[in-house]
Tab-separated table of N, CA and C in Angstrom:
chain	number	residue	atom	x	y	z
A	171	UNK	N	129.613	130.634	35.870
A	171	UNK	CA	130.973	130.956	36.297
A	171	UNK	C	131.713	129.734	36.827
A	172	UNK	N	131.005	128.422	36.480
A	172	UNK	CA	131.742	127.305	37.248
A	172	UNK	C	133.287	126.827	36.064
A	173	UNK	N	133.169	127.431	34.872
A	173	UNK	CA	134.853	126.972	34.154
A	173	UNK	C	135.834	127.807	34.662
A	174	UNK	N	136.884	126.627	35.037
A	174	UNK	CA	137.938	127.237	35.727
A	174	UNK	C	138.900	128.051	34.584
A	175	UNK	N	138.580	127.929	33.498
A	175	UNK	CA	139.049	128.460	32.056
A	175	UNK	C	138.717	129.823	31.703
A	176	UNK	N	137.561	130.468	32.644
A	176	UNK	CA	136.675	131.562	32.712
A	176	UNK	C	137.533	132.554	33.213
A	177	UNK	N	137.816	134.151	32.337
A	177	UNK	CA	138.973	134.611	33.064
A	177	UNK	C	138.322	135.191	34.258
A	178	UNK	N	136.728	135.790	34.490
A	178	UNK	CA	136.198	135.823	35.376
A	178	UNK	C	136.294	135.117	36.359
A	179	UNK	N	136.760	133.597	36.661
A	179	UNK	CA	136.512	133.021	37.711
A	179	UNK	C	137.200	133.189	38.759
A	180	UNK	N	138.773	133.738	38.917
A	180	UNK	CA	138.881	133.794	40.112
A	180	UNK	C	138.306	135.063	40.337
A	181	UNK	N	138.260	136.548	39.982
A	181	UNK	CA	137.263	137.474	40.742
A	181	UNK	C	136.142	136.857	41.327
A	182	UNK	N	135.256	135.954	40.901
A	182	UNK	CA	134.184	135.890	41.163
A	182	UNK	C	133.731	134.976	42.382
A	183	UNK	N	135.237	134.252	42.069
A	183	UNK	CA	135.375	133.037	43.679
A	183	UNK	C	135.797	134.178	44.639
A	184	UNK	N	136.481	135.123	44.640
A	184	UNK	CA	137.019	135.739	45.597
A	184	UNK	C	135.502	136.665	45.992
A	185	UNK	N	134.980	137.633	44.700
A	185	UNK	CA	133.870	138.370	45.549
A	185	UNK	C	133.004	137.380	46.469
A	186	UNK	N	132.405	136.426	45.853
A	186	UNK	CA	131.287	135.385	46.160
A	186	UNK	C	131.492	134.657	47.580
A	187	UNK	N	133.183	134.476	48.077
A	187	UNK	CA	133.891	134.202	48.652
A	187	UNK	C	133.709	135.740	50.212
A	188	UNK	N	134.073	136.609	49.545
A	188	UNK	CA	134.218	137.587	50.466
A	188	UNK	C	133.143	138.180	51.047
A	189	UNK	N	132.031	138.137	50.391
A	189	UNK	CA	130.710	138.381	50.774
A	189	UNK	C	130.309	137.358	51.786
A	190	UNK	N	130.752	136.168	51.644
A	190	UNK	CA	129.668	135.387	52.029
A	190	UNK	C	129.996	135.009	53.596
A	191	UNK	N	131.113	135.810	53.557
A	191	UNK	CA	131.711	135.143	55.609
A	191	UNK	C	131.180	136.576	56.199
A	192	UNK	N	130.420	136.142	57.495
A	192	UNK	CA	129.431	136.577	57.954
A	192	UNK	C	129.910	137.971	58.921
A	193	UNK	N	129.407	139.168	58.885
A	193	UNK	CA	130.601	140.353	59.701
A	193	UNK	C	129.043	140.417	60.951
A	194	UNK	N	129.292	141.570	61.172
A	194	UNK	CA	128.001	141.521	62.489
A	194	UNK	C	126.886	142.288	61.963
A	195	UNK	N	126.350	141.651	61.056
A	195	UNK	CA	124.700	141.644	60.145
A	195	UNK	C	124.564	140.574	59.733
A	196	UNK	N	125.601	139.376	58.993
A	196	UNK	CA	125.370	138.119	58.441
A	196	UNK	C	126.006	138.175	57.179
A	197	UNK	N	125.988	137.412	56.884
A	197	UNK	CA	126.657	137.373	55.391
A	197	UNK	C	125.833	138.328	54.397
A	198	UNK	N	126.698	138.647	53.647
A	198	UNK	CA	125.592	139.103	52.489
A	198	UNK	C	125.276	140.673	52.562
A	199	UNK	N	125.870	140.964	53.769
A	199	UNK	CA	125.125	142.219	54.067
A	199	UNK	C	126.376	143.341	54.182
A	200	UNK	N	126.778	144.806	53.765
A	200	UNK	CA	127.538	145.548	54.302
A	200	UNK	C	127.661	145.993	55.632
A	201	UNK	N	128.760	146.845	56.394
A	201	UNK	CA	128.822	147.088	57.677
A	201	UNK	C	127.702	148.021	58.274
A	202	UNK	N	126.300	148.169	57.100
A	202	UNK	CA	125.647	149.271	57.910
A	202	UNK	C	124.780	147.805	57.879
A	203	UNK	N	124.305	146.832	57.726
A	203	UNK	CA	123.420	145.540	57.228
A	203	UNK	C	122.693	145.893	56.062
A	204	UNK	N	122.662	146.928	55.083
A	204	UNK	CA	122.133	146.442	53.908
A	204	UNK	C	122.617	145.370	53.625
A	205	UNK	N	121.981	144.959	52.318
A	205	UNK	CA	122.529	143.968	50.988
A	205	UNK	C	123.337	144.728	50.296
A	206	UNK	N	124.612	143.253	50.249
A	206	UNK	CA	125.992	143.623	49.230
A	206	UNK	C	125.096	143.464	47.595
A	207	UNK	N	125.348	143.932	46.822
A	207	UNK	CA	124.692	143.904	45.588
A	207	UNK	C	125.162	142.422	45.026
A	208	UNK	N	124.812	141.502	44.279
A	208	UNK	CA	125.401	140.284	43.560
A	208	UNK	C	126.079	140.929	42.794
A	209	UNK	N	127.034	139.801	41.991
A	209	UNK	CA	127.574	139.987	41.067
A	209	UNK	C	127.580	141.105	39.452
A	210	UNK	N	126.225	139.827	39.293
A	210	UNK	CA	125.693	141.394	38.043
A	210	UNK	C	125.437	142.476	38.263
A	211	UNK	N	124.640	143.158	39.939
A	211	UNK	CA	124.747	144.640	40.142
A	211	UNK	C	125.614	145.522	40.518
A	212	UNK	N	126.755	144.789	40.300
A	212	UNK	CA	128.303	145.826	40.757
A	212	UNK	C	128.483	146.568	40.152
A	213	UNK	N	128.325	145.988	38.567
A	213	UNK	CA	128.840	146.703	37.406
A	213	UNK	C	130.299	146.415	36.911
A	214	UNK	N	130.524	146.991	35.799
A	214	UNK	CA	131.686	146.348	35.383
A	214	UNK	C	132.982	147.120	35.816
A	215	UNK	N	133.232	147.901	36.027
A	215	UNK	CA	134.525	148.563	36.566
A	215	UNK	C	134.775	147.418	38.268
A	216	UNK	N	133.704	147.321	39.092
A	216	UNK	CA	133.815	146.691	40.201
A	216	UNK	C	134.079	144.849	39.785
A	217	UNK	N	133.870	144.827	38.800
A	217	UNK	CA	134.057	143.042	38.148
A	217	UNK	C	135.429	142.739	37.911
A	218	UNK	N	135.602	144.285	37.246
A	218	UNK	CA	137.126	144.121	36.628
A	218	UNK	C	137.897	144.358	37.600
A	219	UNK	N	137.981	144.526	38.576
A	219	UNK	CA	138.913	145.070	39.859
A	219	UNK	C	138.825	143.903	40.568
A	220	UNK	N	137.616	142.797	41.025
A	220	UNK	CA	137.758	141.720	41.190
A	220	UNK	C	138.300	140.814	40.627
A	221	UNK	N	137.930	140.573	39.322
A	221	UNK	CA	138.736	139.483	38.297
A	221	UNK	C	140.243	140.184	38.233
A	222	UNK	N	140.496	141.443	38.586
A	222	UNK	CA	142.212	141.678	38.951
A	222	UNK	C	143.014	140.923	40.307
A	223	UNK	N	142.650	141.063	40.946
A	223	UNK	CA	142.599	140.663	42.216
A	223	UNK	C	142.798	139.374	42.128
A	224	UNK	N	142.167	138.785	41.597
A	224	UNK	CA	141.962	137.086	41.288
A	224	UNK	C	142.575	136.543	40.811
A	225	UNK	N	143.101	137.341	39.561
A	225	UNK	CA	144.248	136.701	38.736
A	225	UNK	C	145.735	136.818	39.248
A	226	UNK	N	145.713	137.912	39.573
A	226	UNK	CA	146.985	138.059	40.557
A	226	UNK	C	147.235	137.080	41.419
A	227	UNK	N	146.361	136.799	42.429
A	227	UNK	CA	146.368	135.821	43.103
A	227	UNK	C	146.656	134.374	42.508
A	228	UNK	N	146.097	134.400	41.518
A	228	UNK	CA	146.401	133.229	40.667
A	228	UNK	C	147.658	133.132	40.181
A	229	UNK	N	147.890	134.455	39.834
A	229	UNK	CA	149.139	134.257	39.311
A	229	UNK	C	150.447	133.660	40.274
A	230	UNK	N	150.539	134.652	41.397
A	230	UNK	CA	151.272	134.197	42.030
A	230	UNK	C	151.229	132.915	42.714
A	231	UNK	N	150.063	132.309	43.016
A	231	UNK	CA	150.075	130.621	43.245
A	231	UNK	C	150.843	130.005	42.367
A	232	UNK	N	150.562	130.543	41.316
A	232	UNK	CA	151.170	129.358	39.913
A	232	UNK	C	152.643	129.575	40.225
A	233	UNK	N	153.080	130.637	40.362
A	233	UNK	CA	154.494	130.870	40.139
A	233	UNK	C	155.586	130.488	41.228
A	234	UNK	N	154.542	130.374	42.533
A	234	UNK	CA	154.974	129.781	43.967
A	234	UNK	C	155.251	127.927	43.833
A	235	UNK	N	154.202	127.282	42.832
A	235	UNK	CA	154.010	126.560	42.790
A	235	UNK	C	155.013	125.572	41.995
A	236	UNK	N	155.211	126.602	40.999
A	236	UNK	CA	156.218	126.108	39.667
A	236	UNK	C	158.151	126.310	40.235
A	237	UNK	N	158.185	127.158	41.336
A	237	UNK	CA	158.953	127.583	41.950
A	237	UNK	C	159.576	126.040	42.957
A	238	UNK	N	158.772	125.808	43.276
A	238	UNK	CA	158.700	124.676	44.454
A	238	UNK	C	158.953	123.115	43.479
A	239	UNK	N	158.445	123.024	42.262
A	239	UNK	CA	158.174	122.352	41.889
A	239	UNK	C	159.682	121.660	40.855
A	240	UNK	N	160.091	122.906	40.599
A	240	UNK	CA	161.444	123.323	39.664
A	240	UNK	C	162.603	122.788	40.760
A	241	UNK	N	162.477	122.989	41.862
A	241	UNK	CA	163.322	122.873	43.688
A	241	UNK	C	163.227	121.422	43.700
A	242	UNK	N	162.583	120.631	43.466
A	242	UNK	CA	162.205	119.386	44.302
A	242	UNK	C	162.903	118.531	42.558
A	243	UNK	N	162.894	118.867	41.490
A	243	UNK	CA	162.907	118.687	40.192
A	243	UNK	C	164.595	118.288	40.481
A	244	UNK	N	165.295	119.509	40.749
A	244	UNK	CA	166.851	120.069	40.597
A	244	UNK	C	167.006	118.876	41.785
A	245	UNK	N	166.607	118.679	42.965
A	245	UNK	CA	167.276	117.828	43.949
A	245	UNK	C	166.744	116.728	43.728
A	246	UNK	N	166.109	115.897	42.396
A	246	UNK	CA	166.358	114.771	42.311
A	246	UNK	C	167.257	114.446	40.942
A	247	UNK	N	167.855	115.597	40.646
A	247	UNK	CA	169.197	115.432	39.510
A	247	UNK	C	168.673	116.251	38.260
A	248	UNK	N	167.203	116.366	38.099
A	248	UNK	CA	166.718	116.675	36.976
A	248	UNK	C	167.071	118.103	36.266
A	249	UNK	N	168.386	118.412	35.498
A	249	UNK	CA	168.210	120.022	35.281
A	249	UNK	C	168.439	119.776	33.595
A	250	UNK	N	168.871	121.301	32.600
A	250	UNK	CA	169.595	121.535	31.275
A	250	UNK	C	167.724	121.220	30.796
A	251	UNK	N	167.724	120.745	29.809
A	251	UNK	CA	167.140	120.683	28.794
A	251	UNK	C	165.986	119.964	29.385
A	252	UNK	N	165.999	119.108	30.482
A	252	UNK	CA	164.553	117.879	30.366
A	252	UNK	C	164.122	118.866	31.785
A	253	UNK	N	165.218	119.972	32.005
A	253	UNK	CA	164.018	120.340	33.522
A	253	UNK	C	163.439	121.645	33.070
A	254	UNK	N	163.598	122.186	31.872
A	254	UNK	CA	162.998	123.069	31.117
A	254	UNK	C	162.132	122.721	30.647
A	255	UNK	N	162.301	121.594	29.842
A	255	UNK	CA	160.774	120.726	29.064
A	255	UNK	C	159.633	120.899	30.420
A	256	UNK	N	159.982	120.038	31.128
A	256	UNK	CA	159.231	119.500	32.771
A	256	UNK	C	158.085	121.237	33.070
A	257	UNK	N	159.396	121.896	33.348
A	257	UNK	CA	158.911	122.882	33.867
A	257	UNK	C	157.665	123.820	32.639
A	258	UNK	N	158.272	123.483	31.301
A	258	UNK	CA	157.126	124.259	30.332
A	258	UNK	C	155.587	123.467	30.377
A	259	UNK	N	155.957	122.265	30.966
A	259	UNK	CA	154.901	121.278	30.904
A	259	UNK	C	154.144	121.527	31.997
A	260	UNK	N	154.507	121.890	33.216
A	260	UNK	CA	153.812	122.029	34.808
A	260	UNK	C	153.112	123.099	34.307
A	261	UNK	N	153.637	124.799	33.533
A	261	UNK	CA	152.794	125.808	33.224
A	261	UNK	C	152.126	125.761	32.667
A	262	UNK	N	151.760	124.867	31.371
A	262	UNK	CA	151.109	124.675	30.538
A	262	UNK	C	149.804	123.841	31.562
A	263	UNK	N	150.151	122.944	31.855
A	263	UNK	CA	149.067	122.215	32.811
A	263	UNK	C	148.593	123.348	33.400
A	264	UNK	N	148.969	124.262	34.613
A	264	UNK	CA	148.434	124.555	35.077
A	264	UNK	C	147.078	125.861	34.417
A	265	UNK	N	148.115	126.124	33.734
A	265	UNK	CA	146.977	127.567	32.833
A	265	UNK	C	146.203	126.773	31.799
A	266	UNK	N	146.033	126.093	31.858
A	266	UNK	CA	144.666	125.456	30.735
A	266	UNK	C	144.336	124.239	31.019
A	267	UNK	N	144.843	123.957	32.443
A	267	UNK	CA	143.780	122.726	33.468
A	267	UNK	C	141.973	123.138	33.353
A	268	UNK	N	141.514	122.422	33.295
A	268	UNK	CA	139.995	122.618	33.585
A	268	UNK	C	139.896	122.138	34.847
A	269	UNK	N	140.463	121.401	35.240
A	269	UNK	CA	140.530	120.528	37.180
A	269	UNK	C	141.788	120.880	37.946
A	270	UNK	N	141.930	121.380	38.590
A	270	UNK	CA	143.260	121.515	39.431
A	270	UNK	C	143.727	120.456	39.754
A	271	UNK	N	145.352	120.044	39.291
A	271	UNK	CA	145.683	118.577	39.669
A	271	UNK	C	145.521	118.317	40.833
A	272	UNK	N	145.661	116.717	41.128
A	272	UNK	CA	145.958	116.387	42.175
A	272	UNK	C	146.976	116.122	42.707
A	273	UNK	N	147.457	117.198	44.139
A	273	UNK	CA	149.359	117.050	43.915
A	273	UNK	C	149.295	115.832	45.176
A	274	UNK	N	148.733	114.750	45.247
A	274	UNK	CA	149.228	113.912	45.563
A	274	UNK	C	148.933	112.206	44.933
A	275	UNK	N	148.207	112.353	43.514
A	275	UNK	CA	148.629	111.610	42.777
A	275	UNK	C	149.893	111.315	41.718
């Protein structure tokens, strides 16, 4: 699950993620302290409700991002035709990045 290209991956950062911060049994464990099941024993209806979750989330980063990005674009003069290009270019990067840029290179 480590390709960021994987549509699984953000569910799986978020379950793997949510399990793992510790409630009062320890990580890993539900509110009675059993064990949370891993990944593969959820099953798939519980995968797909995660990988929903995930993408959403994703989604809206991207769109917060491209939002901000389009803002800072327009107030250095850039609009019409080359801030459309710009902007098809930031989405494209971002949905078929394998590395999340670096926004301060």
């Amino acid at each position: 699950m480590s390709n960021p290209l994987d549509m699984k991956r953000s569910g799986y950062l978020g379950f793997v993620t949510y399990n793992a911060v510790p409630g009062p049994h320890g990580p890993w464990k539900t509110f009675d302290g059993r064990d949370v099941p891993g990944w593969d024993a959820v099953g798939p209806l519980t995968q797909q409700r995660w990988v929903a979750a995930g993408n959403a989330e994703r989604d809206e980063a991207i769109q917060l991002a491209s939002r901000v990005a389009v803002q800072a674009l327009e107030a250095e003069g850039i609009t019409g035709e080359a801030l459309t290009r710009v902007q098809a270019a930031i989405l494209r990067h971002q949905s078929t990045s394998a590395v999340a840029p670096d926004p301060l290179s």
